[in-house]
Coordinates of C-alpha atoms and ligand atoms in Angstrom, one line a residue:
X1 CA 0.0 0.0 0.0
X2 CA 1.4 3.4 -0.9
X3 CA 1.4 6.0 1.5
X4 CA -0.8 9.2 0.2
X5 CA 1.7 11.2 2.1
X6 CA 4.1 10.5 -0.1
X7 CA 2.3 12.8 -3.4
X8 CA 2.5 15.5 -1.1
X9 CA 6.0 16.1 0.2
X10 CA 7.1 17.0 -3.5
X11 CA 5.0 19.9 -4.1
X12 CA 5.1 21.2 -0.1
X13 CA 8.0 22.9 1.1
X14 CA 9.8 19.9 3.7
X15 CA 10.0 20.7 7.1
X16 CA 12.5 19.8 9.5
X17 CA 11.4 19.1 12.7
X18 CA 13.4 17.9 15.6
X19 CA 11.5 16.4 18.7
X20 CA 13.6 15.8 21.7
X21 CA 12.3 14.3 25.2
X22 CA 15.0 13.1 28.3
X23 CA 15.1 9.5 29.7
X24 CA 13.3 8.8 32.6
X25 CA 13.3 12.4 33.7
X26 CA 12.8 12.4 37.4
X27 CA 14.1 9.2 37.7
X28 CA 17.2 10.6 36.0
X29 CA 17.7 13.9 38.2
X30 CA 17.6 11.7 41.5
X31 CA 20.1 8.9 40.1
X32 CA 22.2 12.3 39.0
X33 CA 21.9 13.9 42.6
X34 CA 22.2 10.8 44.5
X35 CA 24.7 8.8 41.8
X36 CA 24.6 5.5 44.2
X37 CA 21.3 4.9 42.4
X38 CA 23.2 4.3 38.7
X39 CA 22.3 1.1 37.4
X40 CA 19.2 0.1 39.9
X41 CA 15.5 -0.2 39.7
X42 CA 14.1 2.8 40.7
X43 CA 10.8 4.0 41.0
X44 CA 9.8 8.1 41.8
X45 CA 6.4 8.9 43.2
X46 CA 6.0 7.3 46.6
X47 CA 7.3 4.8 49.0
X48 CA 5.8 1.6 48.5
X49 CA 2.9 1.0 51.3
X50 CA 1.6 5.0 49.9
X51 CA -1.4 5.3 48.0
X52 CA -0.6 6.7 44.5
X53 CA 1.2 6.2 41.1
X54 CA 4.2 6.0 40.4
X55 CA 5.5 9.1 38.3
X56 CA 8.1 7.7 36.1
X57 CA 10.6 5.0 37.1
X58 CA 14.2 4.1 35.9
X59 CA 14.7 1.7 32.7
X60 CA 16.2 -0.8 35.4
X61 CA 12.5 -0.8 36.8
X62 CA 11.0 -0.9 33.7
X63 CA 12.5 -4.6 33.2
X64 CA 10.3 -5.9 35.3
X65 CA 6.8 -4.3 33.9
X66 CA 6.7 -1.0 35.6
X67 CA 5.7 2.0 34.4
X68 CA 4.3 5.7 34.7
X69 CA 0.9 5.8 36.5
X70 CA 1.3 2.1 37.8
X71 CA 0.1 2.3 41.8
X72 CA 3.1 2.0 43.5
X73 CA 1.9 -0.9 45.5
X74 CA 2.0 -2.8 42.2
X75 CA 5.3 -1.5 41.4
X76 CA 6.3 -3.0 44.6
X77 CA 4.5 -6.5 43.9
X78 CA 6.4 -6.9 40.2
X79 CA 10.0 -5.1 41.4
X80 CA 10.5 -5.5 45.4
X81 CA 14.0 -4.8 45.2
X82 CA 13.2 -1.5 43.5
X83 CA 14.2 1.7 45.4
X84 CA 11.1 4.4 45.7
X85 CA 11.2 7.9 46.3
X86 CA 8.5 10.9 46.8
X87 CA 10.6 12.8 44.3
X88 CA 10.8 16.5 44.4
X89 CA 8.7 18.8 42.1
X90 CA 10.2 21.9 42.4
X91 CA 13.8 20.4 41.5
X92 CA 12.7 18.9 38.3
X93 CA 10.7 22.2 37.7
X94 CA 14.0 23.7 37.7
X95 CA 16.0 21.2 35.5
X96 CA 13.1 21.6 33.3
X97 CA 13.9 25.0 33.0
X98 CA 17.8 24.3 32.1
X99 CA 16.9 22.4 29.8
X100 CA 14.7 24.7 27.8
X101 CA 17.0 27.1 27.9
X102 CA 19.3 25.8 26.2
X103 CA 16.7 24.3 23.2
X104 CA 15.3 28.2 23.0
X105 CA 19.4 28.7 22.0
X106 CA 18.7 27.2 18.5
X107 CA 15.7 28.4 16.8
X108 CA 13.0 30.5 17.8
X109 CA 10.2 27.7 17.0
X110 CA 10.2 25.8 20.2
X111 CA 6.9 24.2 21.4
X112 CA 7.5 23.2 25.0
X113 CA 5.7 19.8 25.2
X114 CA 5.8 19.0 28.6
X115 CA 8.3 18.9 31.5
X116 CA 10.6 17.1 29.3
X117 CA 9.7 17.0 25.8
X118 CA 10.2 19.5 23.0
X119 CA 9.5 20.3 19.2
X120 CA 12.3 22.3 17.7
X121 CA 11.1 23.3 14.4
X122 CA 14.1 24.6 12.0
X123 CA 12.3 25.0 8.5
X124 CA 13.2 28.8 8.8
X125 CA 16.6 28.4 9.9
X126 CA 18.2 27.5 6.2
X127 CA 20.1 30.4 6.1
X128 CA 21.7 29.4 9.8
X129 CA 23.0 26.4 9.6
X130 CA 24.3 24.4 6.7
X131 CA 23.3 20.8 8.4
X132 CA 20.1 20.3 10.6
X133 CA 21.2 16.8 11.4
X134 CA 24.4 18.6 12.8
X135 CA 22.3 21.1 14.6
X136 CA 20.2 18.1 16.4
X137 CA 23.0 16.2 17.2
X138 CA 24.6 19.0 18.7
X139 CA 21.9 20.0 20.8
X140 CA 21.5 16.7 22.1
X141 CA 25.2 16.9 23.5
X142 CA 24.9 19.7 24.5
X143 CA 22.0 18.7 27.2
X144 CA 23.4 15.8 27.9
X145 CA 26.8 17.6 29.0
X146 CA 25.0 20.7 30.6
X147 CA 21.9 19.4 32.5
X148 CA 23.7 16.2 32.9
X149 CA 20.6 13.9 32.0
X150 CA 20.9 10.9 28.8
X151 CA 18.1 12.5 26.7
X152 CA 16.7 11.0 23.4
X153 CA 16.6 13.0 19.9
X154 CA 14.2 11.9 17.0
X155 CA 14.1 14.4 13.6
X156 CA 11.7 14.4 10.8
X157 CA 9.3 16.0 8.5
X158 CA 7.0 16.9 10.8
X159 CA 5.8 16.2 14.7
X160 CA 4.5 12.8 14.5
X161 CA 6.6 11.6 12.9
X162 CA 9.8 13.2 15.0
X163 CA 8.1 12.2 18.1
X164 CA 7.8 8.1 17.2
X165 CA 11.4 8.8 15.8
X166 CA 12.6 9.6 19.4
X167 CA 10.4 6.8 20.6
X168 CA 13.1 4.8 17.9
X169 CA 16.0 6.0 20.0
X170 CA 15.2 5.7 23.2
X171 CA 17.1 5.4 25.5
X172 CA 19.8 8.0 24.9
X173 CA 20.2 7.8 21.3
X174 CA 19.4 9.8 17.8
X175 CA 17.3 9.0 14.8
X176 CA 16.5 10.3 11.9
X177 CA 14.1 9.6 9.4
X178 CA 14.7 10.2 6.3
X179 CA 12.2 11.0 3.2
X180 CA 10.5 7.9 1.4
X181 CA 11.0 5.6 4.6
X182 CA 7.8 6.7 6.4
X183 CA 6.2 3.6 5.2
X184 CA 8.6 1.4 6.6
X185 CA 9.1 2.8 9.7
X186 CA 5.3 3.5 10.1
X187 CA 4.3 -0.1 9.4
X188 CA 4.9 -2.3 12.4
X189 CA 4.5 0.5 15.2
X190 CA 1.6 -0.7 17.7
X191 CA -1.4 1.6 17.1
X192 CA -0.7 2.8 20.8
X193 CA 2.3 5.1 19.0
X194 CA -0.3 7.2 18.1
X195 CA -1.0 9.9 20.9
X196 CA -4.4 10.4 20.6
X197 CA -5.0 6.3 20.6
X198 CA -5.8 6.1 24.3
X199 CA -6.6 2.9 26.2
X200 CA -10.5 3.3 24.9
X201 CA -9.8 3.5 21.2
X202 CA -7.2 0.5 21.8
X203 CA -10.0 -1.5 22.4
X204 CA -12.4 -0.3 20.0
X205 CA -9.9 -0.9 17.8
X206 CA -8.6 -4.3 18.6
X207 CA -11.8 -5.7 18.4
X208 CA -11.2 -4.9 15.0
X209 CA -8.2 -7.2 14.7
X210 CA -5.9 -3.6 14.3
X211 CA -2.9 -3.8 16.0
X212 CA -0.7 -2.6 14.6
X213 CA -0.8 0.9 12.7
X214 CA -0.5 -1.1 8.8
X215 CA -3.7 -2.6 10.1
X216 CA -5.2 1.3 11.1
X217 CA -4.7 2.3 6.9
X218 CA -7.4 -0.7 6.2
X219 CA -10.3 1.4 7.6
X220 CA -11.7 3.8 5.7
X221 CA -12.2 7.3 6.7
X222 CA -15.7 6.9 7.4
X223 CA -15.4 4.0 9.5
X224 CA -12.8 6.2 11.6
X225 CA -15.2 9.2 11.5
X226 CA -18.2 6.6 12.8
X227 CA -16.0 5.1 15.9
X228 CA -14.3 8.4 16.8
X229 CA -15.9 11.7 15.4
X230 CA -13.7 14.4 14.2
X231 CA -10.6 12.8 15.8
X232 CA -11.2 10.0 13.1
X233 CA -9.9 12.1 10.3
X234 CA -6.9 13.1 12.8
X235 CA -5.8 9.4 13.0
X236 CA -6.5 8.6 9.5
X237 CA -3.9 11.4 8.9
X238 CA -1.2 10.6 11.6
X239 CA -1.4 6.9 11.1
X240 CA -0.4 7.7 6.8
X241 CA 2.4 9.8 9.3
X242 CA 0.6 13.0 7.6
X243 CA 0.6 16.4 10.0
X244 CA 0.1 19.3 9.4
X245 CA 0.0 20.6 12.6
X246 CA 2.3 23.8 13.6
X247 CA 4.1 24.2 16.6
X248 CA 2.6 25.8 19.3
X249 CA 5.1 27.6 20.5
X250 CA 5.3 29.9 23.7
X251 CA 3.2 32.7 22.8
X252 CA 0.8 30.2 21.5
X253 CA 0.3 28.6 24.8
X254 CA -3.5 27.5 24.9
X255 CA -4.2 26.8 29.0
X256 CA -2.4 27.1 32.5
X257 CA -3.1 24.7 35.0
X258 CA -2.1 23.4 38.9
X259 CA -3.8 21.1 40.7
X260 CA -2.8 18.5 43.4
X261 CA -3.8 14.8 44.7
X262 CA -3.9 14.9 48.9
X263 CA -2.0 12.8 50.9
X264 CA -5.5 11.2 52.1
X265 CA -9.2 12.1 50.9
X266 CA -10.3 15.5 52.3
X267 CA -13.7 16.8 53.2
X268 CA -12.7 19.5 55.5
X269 CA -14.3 22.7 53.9
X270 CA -11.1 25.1 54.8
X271 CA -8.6 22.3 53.8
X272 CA -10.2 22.0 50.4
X273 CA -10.3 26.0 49.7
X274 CA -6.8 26.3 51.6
X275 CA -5.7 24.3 48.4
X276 CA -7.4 26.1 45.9
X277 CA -5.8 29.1 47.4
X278 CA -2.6 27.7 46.9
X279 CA -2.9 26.4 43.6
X280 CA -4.5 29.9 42.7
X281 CA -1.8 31.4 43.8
X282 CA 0.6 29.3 41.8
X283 CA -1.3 29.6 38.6
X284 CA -1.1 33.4 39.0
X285 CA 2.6 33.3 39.5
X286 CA 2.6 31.5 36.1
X287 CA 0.7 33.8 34.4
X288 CA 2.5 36.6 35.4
X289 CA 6.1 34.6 34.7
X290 CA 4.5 34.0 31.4
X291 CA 3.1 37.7 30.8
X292 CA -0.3 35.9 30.2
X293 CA -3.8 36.7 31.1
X294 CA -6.9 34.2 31.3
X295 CA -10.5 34.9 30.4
X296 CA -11.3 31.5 31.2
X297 CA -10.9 29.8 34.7
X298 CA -12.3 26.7 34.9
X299 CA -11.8 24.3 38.9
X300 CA -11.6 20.5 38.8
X301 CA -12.7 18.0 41.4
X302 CA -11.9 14.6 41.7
X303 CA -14.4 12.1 43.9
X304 CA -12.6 9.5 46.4
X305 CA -14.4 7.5 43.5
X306 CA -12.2 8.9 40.7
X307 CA -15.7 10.5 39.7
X308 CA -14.5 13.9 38.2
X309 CA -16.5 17.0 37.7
X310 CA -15.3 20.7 36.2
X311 CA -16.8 24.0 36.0
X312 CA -16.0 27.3 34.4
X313 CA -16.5 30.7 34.0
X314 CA -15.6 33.4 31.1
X315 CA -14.1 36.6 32.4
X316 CA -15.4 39.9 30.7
X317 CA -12.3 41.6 32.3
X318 CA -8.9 38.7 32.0
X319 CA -7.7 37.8 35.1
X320 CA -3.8 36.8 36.0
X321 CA -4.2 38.1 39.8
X322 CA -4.0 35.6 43.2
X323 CA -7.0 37.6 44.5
X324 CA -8.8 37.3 41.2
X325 CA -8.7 34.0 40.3
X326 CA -9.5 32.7 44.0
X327 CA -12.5 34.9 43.9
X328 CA -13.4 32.9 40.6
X329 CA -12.2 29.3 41.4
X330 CA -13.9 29.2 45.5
X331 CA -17.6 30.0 43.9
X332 CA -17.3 27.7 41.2
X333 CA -15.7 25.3 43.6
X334 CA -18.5 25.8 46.1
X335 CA -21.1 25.7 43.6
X336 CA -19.7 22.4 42.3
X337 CA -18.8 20.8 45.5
X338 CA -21.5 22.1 48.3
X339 CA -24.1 19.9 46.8
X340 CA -22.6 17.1 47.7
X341 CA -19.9 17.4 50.5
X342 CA -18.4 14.2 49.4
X343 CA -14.1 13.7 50.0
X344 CA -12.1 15.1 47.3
X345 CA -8.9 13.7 45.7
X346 CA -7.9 16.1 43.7
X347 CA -8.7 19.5 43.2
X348 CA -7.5 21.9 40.5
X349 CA -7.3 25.2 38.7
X350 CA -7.0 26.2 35.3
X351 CA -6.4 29.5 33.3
X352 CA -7.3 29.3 29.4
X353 CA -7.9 31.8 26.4
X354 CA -4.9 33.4 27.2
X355 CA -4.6 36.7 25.9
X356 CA -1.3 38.9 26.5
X357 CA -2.8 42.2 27.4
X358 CA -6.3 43.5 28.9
X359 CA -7.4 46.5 28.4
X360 CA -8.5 48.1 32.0
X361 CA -11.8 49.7 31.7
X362 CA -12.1 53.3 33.2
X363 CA -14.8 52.1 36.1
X364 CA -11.8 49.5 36.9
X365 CA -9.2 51.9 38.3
X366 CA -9.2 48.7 41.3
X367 CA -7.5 46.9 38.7
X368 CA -4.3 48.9 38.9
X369 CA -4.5 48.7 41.8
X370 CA -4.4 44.9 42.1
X371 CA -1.6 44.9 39.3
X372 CA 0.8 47.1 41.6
X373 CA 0.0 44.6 44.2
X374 CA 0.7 41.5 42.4
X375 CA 3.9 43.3 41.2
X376 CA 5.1 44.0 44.8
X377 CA 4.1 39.9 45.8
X378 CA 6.3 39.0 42.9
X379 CA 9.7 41.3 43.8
X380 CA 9.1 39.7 47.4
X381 CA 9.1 36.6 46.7
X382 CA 12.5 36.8 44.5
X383 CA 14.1 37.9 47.2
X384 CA 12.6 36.1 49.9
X385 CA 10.9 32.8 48.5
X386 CA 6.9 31.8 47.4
X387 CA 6.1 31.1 51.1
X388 CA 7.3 34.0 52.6
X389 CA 3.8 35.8 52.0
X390 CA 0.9 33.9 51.8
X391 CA -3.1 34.5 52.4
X392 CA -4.0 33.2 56.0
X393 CA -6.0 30.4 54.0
X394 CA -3.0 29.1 52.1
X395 CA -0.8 29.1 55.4
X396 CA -3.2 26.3 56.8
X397 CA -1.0 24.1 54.5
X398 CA 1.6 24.3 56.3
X399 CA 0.2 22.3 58.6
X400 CA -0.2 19.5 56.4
X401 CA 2.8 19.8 53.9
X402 CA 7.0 20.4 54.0
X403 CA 8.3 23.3 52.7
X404 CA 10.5 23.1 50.1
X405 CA 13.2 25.7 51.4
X406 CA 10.4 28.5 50.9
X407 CA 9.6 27.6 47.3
X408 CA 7.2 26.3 48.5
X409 CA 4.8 23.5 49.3
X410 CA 5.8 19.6 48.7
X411 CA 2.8 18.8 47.4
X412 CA 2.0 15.3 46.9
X413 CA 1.9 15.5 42.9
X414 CA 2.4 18.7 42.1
X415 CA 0.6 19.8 38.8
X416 CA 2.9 20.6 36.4
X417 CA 1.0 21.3 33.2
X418 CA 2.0 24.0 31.0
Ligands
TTP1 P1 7.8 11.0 30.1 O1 8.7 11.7 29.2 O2 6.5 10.5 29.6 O3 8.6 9.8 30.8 P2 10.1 9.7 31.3 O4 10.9 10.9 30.9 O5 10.1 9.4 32.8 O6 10.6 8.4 30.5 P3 10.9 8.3 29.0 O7 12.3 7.9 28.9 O8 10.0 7.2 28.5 O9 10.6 9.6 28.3 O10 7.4 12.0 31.3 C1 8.3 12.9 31.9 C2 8.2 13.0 33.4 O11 6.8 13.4 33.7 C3 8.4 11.7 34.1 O12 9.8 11.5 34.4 C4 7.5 11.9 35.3 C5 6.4 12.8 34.9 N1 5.2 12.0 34.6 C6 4.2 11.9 35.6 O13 4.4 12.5 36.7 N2 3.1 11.1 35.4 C7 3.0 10.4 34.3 O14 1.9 9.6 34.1 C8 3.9 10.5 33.2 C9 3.8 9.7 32.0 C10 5.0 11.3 33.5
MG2 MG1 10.8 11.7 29.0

């Protein structure tokens, strides 16, 4: 079976598209802080008798079956001899940062994936370099030698197919696909390559005897279109390793958002809003870091029965304020949440439609006045860390949580979405 991608790369301009993600990220920083951990199982996210996931474990772990978002009790059942560890948000937060620092060195076109993962696109860099393999080869040494982390580097025409390249050469290594081998490579990749082809679809779809993504170019559009809606045509373009899709780079950000699992279910009023607080307060430091406002805010709550309900609200006026977004995020919270009083798991913020100014409104002059404010919060808390000024609510966390040296809280899974 041909590939239709193939008709098009002649008559579209190719574009070069680097995707680069490190190995076992957390797992990684502790083994680099704490180098007696080289070479052994290890799993971050939680001792073993703890309730929870585990957030990422090293490739000696992963030997024995365990992976990312496997309860750590489990982990514990298939890998005994495996060392566990909370793990430590804030550090990684920081690597994080290194680390995109240094990608941001090469082209301008960086979409910030996650925590670890990047899209480098250098289709407007011709005149800058005279090899792009050079280029990503060279930025993959150049992370390994200055945040000190193995890191894996895929490059392509465009991001699915980069991203399945790193998937190629991982762990620690390079690949590069080059033109007329999408087929190939494509062919025998389980359909679960695909981001987008979650757990449900991989049964929908297995039931259909397709495995393997050869298998996903059998069905016609229509039958993709009938089992998944619009995302059908989506897959029946990444599977042909067709994508369109352009970076979204910084400024193209779409949503903020922090939220937290407890230690233990919670159904103490004050406890519950004492962490929306928090989490309010962080989101407004990354809107401000960000020079973002949001017109959307929109709280999350999880059920002790993993039962998970949202609600939002659309801001005539954007918000990127502590004060403001609490205001916001407790009604919405009560309103979803005082009905039934039930324990939480999880509770969460989120800022979306970002927009990168707001125009105040003359009967706003308040506004100002909560900008100069916010301003003031910030220049503290350089100089004196997050925690050294916090809203009497927030400080009640204190009494549940570490410190982390006045950065703040050690949550138990700190949200780290972008
Ligand atoms: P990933 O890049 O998905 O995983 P990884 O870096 O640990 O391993 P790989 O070599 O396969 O890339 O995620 C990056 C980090 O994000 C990971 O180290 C921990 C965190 N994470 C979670 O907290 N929960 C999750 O479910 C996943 C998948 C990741
Ligand atoms: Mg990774």
């Amino acid at each position: 079976m041909r590939l239709p991608g193939a008709q098009f790369s002649s008559c579209q301009k190719r574009r070069y598209i680097v995707h680069i993600d490190l190995d076992a990220f957390f797992a990684s920083v502790e083994v680099l802080l704490n180098p007696s951990l080289k070479g052994k199982p290890l799993v971050v996210g939680g001792l073993p008798h703890e309730r929870g996931v585990a957030a990422t474990c090293s490739y000696e772990a992963r030997k024995y079956g365990v992976h990312s978002g496997m309860p750590l009790r489990e982990c514990y059942k298939l890998c005994p001899e495996a060392i566990f560890v909370r793990g430590n948000y804030h550090l990684y937060q920081s690597f994080s940062e290194k680390f995109f620092q240094i990608l941001h060195d090469y082209t301008p076109d960086v979409e910030e994936a996650s925590l670890d993962e990047a899209y480098l696109e250098f289709t407007r860099c011709g005149q800058l370099y005279s090899s792009f393999t050079e280029v990503a080869k060279d930025i993959k040494c150049r992370v390994e030698r200055e945040v000190g982390l193995s890191v894996s580097v895929g490059a392509a025409s465009n991001k699915i197919l980069a991203k399945l390249a790193t998937r190629r050469a991982k762990p620690g290594g390079f690949f590069e696909l080059q033109p007329g081998e999408e087929e190939e490579f494509l062919r025998e990749l389980d359909i679960s390559a695909i981001p987008g082809i979650g757990p449900k679809a991989q049964v929908m779809l297995r039931l259909l005897n397709v495995h393997k993504i050869a298998d996903l170019w059998r069905l016609p559009l229509a039958t993709l279109r009938s089992l998944f809606g619009v995302m059908g045509d989506e897959l029946y373009l990444l599977s042909r390793g067709i994508d369109y899709r352009p970076l979204q780079t910084r400024g193209k950000s779409e949503s903020f958002s922090r939220e937290t699992t407890f230690l233990q279910d919670v159904w103490d009023r004050d406890l519950l809003l004492a962490h929306l607080a928090y989490l309010s307060d962080r989101l407004a430091l990354t809107l401000r870091q960000e020079k973002f406002y949001a017109q959307v805010i929109e709280v999350k709550a999880r059920y002790s029965d993993f039962k998970t309900v949202s609600k939002r609200r659309f801001l005539s006026m954007p918000v990127q304020e502590m004060n403001r977004i609490y205001r916001v995020a407790e009604e919405l919270f009560l309103e979803l949440w005082d009905k039934s009083r039930l324990t939480l798991r999880l509770v969460g913020v989120k800022g979306s439609r970002l927009v990168e100014e707001r125009h105040l409104s003359l009967f706003e002059f308040y506004q100002e006045k909560d900008e100069r404010l916010s301003q003031a919060l910030d220049r503290v808390r350089e100089r004196y860390g997050f925690t050294a000024v916090l809203t009497g609510r927030e400080k009640m966390l204190g009494e549940v949580y570490e410190e982390d040296k006045g950065r703040g809280f050690i949550l138990k899974t700190a949200s780290l979405t972008r």
